mmCIF file of C-alpha atoms and ligand atoms in Angstrom:
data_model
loop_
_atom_site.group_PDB
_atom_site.id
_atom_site.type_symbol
_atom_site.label_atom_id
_atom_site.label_comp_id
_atom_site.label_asym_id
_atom_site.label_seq_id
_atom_site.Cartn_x
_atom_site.Cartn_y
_atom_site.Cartn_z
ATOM 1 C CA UNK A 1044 -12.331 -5.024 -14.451
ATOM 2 C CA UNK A 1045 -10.703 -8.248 -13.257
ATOM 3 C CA UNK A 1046 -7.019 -8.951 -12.188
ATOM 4 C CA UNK A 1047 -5.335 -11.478 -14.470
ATOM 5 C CA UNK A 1048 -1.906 -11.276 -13.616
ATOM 6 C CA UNK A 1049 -0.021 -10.005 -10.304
ATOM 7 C CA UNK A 1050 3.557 -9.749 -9.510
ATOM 8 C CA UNK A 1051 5.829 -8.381 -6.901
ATOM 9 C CA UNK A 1052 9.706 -7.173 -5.835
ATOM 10 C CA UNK A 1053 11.382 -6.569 -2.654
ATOM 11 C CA UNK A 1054 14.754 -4.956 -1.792
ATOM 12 C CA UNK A 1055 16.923 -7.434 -0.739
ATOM 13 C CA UNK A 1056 18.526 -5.800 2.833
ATOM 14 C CA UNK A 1057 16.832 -7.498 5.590
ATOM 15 C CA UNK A 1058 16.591 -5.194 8.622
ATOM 16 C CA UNK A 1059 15.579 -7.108 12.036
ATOM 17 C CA UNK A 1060 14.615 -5.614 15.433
ATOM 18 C CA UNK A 1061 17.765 -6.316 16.585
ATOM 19 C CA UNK A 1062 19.488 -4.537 13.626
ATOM 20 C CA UNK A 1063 17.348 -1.329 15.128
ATOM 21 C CA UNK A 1064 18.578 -1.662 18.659
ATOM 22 C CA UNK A 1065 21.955 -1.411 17.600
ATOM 23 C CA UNK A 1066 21.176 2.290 17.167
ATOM 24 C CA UNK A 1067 17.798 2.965 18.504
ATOM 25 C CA UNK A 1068 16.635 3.053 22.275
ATOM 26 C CA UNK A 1069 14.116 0.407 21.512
ATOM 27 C CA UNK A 1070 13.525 -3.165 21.514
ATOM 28 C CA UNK A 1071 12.553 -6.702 19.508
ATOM 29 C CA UNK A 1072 9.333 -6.960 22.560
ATOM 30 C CA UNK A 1073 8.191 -3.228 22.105
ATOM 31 C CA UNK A 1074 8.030 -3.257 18.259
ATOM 32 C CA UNK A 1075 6.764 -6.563 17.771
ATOM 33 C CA UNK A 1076 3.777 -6.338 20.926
ATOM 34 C CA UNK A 1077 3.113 -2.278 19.319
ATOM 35 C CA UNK A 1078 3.263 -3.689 15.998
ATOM 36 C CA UNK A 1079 3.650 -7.190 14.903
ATOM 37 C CA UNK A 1080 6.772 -6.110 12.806
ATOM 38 C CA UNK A 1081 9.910 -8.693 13.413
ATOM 39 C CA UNK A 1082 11.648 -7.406 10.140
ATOM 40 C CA UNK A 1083 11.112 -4.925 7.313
ATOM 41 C CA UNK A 1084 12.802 -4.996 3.748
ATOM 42 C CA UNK A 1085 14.314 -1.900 3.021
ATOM 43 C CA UNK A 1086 16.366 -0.104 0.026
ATOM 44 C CA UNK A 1087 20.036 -0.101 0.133
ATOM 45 C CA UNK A 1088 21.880 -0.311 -3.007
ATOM 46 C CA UNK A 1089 18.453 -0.964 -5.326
ATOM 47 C CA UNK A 1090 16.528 2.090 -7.022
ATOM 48 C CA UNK A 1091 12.414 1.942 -6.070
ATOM 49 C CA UNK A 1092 11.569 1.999 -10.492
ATOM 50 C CA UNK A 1093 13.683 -1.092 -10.694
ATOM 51 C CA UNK A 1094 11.760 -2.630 -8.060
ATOM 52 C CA UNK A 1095 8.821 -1.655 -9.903
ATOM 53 C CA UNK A 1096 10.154 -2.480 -13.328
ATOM 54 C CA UNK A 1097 10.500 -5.939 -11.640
ATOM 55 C CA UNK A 1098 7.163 -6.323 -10.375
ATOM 56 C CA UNK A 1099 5.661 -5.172 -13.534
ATOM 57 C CA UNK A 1100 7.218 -7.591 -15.539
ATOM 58 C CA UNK A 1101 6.312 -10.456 -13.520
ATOM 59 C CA UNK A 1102 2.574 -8.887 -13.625
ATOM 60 C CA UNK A 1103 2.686 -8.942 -17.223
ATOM 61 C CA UNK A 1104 4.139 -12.503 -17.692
ATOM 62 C CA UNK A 1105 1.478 -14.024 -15.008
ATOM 63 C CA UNK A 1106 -1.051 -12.291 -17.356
ATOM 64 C CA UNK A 1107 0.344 -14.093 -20.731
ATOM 65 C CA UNK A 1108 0.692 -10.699 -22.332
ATOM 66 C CA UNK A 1109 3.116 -8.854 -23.978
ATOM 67 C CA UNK A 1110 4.261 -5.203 -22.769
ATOM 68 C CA UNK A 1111 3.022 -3.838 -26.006
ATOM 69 C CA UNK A 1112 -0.907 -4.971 -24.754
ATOM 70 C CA UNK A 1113 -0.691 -2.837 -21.953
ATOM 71 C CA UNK A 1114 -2.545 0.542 -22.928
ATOM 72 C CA UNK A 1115 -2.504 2.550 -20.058
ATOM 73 C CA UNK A 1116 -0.136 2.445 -16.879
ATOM 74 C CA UNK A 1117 -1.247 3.545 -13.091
ATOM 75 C CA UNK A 1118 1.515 4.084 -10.611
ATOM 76 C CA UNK A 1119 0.586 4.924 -7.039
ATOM 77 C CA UNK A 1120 3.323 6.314 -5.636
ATOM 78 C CA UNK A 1121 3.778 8.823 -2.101
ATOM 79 C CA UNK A 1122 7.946 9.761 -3.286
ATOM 80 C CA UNK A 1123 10.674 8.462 -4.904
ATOM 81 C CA UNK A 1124 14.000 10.248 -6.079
ATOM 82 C CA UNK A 1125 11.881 12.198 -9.355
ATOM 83 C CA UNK A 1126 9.641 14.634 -8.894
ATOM 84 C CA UNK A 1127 9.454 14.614 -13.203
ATOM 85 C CA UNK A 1128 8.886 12.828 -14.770
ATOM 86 C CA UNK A 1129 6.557 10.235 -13.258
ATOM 87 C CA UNK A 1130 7.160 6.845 -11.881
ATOM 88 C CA UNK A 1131 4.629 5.644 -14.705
ATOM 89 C CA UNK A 1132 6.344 7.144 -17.389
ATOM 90 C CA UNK A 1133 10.058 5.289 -15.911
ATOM 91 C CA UNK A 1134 8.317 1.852 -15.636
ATOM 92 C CA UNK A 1135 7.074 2.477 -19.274
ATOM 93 C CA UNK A 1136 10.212 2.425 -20.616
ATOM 94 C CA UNK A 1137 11.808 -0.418 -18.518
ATOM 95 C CA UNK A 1138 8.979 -2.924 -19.529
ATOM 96 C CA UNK A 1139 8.666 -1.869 -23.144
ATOM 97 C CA UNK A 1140 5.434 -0.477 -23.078
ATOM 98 C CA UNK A 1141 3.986 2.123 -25.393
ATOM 99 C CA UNK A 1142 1.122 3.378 -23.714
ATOM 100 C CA UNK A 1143 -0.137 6.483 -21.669
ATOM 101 C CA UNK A 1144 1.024 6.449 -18.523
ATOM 102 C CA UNK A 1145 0.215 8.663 -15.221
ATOM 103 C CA UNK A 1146 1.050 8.732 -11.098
ATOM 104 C CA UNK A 1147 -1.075 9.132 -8.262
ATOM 105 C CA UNK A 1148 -0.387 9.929 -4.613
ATOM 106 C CA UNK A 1149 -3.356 8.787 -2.185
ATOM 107 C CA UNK A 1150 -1.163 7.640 -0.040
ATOM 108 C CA UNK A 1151 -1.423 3.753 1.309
ATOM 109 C CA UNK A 1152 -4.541 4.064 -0.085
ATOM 110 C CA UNK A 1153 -2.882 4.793 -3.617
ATOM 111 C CA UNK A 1154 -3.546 1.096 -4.539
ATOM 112 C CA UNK A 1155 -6.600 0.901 -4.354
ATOM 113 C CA UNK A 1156 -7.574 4.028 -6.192
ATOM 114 C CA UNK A 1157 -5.660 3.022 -9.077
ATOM 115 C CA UNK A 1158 -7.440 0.295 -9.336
ATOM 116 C CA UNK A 1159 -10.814 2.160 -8.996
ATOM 117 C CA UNK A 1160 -9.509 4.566 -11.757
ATOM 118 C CA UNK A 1161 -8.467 1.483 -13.787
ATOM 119 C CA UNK A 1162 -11.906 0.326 -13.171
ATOM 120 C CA UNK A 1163 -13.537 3.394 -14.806
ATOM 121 C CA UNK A 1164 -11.011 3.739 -17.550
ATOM 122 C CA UNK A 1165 -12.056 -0.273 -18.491
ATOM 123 C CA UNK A 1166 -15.692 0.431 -18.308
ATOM 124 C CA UNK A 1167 -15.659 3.956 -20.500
ATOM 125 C CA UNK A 1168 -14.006 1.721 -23.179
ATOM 126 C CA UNK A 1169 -10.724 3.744 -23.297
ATOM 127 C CA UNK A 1170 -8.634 1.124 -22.361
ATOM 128 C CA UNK A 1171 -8.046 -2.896 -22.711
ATOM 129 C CA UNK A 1172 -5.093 -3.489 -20.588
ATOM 130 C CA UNK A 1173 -3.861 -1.903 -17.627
ATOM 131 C CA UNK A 1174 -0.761 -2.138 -15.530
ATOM 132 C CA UNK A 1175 -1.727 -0.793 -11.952
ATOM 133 C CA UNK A 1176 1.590 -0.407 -10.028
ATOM 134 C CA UNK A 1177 2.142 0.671 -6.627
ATOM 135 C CA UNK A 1178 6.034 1.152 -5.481
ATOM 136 C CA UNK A 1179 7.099 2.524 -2.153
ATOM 137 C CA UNK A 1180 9.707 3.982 -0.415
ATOM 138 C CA UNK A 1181 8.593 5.195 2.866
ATOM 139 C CA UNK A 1182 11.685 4.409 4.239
ATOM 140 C CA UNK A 1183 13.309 7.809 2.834
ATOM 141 C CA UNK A 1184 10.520 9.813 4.305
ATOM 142 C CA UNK A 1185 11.657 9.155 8.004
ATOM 143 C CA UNK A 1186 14.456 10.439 10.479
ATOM 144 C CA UNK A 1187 16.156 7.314 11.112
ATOM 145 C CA UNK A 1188 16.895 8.717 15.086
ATOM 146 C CA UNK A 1189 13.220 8.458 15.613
ATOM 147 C CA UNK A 1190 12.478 5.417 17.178
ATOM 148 C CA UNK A 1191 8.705 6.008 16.699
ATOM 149 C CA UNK A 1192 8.365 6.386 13.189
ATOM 150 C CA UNK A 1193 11.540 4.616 11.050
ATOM 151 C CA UNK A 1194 10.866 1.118 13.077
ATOM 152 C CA UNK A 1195 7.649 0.723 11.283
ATOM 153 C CA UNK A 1196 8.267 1.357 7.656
ATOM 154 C CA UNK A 1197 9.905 -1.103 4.547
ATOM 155 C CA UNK A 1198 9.641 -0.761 0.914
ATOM 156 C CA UNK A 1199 8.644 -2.785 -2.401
ATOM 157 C CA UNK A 1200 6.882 -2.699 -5.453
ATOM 158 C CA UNK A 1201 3.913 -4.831 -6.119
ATOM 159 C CA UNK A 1202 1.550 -4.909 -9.113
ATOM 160 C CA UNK A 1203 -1.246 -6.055 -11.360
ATOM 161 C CA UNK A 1204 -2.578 -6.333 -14.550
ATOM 162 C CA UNK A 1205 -6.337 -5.559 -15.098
ATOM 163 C CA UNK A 1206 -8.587 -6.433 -18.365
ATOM 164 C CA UNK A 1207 -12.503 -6.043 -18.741
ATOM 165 C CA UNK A 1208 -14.280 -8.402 -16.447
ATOM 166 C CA UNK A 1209 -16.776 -8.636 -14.323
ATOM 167 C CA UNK A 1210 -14.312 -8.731 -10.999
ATOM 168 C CA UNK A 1211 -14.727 -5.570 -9.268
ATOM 169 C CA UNK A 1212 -17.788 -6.098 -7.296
ATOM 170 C CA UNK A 1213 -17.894 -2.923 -5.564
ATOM 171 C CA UNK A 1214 -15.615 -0.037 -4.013
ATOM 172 C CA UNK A 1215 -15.528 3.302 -2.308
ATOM 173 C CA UNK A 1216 -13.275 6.070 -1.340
ATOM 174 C CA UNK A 1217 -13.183 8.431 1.156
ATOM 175 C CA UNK A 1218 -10.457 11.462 2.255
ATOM 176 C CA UNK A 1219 -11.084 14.232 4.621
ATOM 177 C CA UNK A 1220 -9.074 16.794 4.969
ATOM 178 C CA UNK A 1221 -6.988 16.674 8.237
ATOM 179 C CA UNK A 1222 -3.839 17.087 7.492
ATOM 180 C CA UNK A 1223 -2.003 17.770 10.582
ATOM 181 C CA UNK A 1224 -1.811 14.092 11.868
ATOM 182 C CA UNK A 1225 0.371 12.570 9.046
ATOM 183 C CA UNK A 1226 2.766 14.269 6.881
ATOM 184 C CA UNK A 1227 6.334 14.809 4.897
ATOM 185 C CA UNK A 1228 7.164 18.116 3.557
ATOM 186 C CA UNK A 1229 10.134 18.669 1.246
ATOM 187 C CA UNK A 1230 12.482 21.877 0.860
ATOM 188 C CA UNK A 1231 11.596 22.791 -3.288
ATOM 189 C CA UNK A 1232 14.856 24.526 -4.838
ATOM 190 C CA UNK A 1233 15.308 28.949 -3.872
ATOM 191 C CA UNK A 1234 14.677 31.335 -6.029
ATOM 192 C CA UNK A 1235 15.281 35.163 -5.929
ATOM 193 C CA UNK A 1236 12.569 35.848 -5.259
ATOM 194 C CA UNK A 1237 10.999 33.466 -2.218
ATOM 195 C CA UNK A 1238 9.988 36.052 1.029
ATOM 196 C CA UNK A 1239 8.109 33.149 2.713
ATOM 197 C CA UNK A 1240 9.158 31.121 5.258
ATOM 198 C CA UNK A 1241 9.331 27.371 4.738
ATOM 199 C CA UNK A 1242 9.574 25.224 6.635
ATOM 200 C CA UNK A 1243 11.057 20.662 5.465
ATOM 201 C CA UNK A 1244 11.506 17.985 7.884
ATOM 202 C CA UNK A 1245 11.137 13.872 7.838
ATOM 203 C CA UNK A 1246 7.596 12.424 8.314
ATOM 204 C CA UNK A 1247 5.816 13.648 11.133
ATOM 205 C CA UNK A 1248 3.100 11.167 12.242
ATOM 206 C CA UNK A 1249 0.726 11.415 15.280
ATOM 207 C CA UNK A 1250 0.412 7.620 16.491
ATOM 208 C CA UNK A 1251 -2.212 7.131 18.297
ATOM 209 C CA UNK A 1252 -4.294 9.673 16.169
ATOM 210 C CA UNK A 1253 -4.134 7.462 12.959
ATOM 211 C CA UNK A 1254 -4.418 4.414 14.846
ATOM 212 C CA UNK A 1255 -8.059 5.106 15.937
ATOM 213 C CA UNK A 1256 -8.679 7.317 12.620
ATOM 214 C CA UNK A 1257 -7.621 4.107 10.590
ATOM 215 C CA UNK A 1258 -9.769 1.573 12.662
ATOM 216 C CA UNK A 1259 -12.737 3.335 12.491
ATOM 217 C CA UNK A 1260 -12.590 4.341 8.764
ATOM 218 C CA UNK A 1261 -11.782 0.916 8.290
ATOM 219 C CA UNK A 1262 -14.054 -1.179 10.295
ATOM 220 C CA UNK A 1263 -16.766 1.938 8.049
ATOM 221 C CA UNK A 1264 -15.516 1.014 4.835
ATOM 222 C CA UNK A 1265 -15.730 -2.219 4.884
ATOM 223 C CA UNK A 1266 -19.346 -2.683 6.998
ATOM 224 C CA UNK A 1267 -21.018 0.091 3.914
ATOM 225 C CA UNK A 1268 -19.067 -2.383 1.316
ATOM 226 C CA UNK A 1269 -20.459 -5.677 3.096
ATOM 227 C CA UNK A 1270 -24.132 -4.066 3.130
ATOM 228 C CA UNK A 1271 -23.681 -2.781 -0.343
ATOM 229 C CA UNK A 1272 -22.743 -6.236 -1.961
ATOM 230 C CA UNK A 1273 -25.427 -7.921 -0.004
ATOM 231 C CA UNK A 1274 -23.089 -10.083 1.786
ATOM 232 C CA UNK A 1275 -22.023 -11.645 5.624
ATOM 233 C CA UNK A 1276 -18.541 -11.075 6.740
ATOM 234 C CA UNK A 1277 -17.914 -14.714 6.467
ATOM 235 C CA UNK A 1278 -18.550 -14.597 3.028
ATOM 236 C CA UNK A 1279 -15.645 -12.919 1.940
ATOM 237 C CA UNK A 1280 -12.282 -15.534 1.555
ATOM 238 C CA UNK A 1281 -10.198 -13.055 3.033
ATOM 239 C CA UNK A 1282 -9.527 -9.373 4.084
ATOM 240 C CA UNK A 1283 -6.099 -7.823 2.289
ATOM 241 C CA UNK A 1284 -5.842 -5.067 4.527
ATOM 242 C CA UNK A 1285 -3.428 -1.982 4.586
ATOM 243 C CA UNK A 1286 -0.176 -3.860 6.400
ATOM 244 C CA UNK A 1287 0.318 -0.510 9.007
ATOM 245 C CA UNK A 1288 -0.417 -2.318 12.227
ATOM 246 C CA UNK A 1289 -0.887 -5.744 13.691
ATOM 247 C CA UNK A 1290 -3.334 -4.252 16.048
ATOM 248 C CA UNK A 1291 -4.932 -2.111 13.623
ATOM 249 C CA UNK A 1292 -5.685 -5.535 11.593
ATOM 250 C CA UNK A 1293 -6.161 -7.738 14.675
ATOM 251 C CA UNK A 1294 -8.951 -4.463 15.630
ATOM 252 C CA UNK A 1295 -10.977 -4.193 12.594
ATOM 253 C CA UNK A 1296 -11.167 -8.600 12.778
ATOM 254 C CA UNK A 1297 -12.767 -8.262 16.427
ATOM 255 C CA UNK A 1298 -15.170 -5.660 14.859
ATOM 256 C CA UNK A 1299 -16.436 -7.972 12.620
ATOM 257 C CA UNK A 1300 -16.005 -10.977 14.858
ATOM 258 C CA UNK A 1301 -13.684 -13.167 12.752
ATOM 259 C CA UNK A 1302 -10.752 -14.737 13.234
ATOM 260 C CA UNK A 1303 -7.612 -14.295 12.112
ATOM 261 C CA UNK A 1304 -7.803 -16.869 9.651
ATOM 262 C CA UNK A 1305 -9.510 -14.319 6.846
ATOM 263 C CA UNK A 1306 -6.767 -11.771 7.846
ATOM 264 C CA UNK A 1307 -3.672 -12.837 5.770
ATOM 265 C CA UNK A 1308 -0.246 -10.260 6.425
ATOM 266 C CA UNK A 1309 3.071 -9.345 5.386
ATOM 267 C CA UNK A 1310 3.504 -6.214 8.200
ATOM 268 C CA UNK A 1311 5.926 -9.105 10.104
ATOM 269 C CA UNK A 1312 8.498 -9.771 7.554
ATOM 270 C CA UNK A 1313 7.755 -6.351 5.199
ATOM 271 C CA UNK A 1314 6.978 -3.557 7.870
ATOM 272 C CA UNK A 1315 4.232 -0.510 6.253
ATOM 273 C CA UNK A 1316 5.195 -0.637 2.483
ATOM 274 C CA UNK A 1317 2.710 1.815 1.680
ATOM 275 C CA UNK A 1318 0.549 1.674 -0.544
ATOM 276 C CA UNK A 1319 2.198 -1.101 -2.163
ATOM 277 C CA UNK A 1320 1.618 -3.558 1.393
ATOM 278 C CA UNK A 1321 -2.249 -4.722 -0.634
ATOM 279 C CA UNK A 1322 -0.434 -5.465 -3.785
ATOM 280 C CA UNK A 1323 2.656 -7.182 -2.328
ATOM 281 C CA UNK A 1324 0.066 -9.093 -0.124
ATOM 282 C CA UNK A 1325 -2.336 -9.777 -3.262
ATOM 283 C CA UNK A 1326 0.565 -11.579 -5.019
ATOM 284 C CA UNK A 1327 2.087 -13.630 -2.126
ATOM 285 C CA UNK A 1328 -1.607 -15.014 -1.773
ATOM 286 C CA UNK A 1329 -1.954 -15.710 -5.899
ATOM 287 C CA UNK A 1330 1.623 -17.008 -6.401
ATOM 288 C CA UNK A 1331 1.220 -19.349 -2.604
ATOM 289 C CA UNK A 1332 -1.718 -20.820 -4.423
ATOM 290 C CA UNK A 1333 -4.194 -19.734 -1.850
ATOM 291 C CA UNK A 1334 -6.599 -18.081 -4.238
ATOM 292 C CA UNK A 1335 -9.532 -20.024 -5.996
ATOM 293 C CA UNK A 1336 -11.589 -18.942 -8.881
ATOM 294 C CA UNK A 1337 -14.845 -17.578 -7.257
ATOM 295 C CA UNK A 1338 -13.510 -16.121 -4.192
ATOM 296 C CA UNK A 1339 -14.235 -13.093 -2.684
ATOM 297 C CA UNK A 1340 -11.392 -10.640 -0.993
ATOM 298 C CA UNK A 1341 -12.081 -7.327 0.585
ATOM 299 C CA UNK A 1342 -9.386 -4.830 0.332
ATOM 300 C CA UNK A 1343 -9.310 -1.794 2.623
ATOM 301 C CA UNK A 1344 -6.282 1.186 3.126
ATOM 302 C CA UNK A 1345 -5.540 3.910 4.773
ATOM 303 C CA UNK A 1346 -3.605 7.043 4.527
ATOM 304 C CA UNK A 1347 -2.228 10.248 4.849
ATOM 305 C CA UNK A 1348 -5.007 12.962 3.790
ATOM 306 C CA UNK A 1349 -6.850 11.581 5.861
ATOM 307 C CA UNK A 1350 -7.696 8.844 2.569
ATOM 308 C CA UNK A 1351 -9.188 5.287 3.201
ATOM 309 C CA UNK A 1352 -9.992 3.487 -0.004
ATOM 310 C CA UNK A 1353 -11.856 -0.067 -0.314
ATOM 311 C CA UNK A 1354 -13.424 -2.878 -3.114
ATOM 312 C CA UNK A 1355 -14.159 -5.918 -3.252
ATOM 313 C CA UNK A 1356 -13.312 -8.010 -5.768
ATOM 314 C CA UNK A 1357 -14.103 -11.510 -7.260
ATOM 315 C CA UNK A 1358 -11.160 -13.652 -7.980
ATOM 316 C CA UNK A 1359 -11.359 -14.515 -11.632
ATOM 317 C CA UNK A 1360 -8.250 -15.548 -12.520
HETATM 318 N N1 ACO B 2233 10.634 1.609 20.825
HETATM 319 C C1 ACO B 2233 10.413 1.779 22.124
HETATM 320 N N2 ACO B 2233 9.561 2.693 22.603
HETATM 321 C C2 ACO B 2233 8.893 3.436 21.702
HETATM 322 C C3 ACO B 2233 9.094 3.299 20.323
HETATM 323 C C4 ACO B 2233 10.007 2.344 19.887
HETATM 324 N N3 ACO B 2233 10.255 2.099 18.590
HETATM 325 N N4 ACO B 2233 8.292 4.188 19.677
HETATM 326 C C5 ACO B 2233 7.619 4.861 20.629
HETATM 327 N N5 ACO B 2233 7.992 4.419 21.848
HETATM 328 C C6 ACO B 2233 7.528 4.860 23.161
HETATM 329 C C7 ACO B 2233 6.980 6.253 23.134
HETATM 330 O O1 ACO B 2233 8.021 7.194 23.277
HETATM 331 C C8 ACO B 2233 6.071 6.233 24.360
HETATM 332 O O2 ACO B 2233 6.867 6.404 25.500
HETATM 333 P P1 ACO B 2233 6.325 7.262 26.762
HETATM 334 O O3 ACO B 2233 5.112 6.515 27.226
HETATM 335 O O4 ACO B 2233 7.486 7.220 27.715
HETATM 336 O O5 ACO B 2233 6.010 8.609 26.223
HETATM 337 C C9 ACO B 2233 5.534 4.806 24.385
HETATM 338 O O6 ACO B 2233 6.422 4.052 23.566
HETATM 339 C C10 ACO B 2233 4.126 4.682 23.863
HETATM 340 O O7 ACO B 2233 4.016 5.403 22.643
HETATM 341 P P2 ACO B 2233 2.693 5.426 21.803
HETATM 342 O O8 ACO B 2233 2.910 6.296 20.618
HETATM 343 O O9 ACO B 2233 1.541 5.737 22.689
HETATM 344 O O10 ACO B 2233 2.605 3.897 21.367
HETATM 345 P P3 ACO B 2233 1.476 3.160 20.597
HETATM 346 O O11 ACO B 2233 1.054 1.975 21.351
HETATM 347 O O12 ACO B 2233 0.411 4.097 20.105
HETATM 348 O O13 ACO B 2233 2.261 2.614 19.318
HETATM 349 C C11 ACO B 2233 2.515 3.170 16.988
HETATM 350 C C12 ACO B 2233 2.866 3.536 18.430
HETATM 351 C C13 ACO B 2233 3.103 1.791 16.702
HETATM 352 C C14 ACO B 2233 3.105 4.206 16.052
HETATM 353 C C15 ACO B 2233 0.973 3.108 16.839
HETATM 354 O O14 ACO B 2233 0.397 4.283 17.365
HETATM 355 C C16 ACO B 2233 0.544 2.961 15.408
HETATM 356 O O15 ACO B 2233 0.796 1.969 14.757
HETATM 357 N N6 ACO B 2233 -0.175 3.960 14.891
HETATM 358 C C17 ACO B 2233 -0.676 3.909 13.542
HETATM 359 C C18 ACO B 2233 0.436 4.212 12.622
HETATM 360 C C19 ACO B 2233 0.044 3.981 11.201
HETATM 361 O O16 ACO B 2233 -0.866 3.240 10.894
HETATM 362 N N7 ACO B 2233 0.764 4.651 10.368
HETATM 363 C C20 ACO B 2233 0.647 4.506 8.999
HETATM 364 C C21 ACO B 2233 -0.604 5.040 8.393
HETATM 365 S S1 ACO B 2233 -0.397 5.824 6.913
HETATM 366 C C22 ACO B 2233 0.916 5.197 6.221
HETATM 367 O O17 ACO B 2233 0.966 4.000 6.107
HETATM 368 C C23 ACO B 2233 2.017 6.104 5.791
#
């Protein structure tokens, strides 16, 4: 595959640290030193498929097609307000496509293994055009009184459109199953007939227990990847990695002993979008002009599961 058009869409509220301390014992210096995080964009009055409608259609126009050439749509998507039908199947209809459509839910890796699956899909001939979406709302997963999850999280919908090429130079994906550390479980409707006790709360996340998961599975991805393609950390243009953390980013660059400089981020004025934070990030970078023909980028997530996805790519466009 290879990317030939990106787009993007945020909500439009703004909420600062300051904004947070109104109603949350915390402060500007604690998020920003824990996280890097000055602001996150966040869902009032918009719904998450019209942010993805958005992005979508902006994906489509940067590729100079028409909705109709898209044959097969990829959402990645953790929740939104449906449970059925699909995200995929909404942002069909809003961009006037007329193709097969389908979710899936890996988490923040979800981006990444959409694109694998797009990947496949190109290569097995079954496709020519494919809208990869990923739209977030992590935001409604978290009690807004807990000061250490609902500081880190904003939403947004980026997205791309992939055709045959020769861009994806290599990938891989992992999950294990540990599933205590990170999760959201939601209350399905009674029935007459339920004797079980369930149990529905907001996210629960264990800090400090994805922080280290995520650095290591990171800093693993990405050294099998390097080895893989053949190629020096320097070689790579830049490293789109999952926006969770500043530390978690500014960790992984120390492990391969390079600066900053190949580490481009949104987690400062987006917070943890998700899966969507490598798309969002993918199209600031195309649309700022700061991508050449030729270059490589490394993408790397991580997620609930325990997933971590990761590819690199060649710019083509
Ligand atoms: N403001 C002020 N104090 C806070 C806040 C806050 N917002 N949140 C937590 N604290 C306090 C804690 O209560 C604790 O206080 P105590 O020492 O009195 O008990 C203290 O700060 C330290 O808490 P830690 O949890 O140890 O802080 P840490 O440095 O680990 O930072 C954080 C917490 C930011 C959550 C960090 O662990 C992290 O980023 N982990 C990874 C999270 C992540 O990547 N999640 C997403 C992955 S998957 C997905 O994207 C859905």
């Amino acid at each position: 595959m290879k990317i030939i058009g990106t787009g993007r869409a945020h909500p439009a509220k703004v909420v600062t640290n300051a904004m947070l301390e109104e109603f949350l014992d915390t402060s500007d210096e604690w998020i920003k030193e824990r996280t890097g995080m000055s602001v996150r964009k966040v869902i009032s009055d918009e719904k998450l498929e019209d942010l993805a409608i958005e992005a979508s259609i902006k994906a489509i126009e940067d590729a100079g097609l028409k909705a109709t050439d898209i044959d097969y749509i990829i959402c990645s998507n953790v929740v939104n307000e449906y449970v059925t039908p699909s995200l995929s199947c909404i942002i069909q209809g809003g961009v006037g496509a007329k193709c097969a459509c389908v979710d899936v839910n890996a988490a923040c890796s979800g981006f990444i293994y959409a694109l694998d699956m797009a990947d496949d899909r190109l290569k097995s001939g079954k496709a020519r055009n494919i809208l990869v979406v990923a739209a977030e709302e992590p935001t409604r997963m978290v009690d807004w009184s807990d000061r250490s999850t609902c500081v880190l999280f904003g939403d947004g919908a980026g997205a791309v459109v992939v055709t045959q090429g020769e861009g994806m130079i290599c990938s891989r994906l992992t999950t294990q199953s540990k599933t205590s550390c990170l999760y959201y479980k939601r209350m399905l409707e009674p029935t007459p007939y339920i004797t079980k006790e369930e149990t529905a709360g907001p996210m629960y996340m264990n800090g400090r227990e994805v922080f280290k998961t995520a650095v290591l599975s990171s800093a693993k991805d990405i050294t099998k990847l390097l080895k893989q393609a053949g190629l020096q950390p320097s070689d790579l243009k830049y490293y789109i990695l999952h926006q969770a953390n500043m530390r978690i980013i500014e960790a992984v660059a120390n492990y391969l002993k390079l600066d900053m400089s190949y580490f481009p981020t949104n987690v400062e004025r987006c917070g943890n979008t998700s899966s969507a934070s490598v798309a969002l990030l993918l199209d600031e970078l195309h649309r700022d002009g700061k991508l050449q023909r030729g270059d490589k980028i490394l993408m790397s997530a991580f997620g609930a599961g325990f997933t971590t996805a990761a590819c690199i790519i060649e710019w083509t466009k």
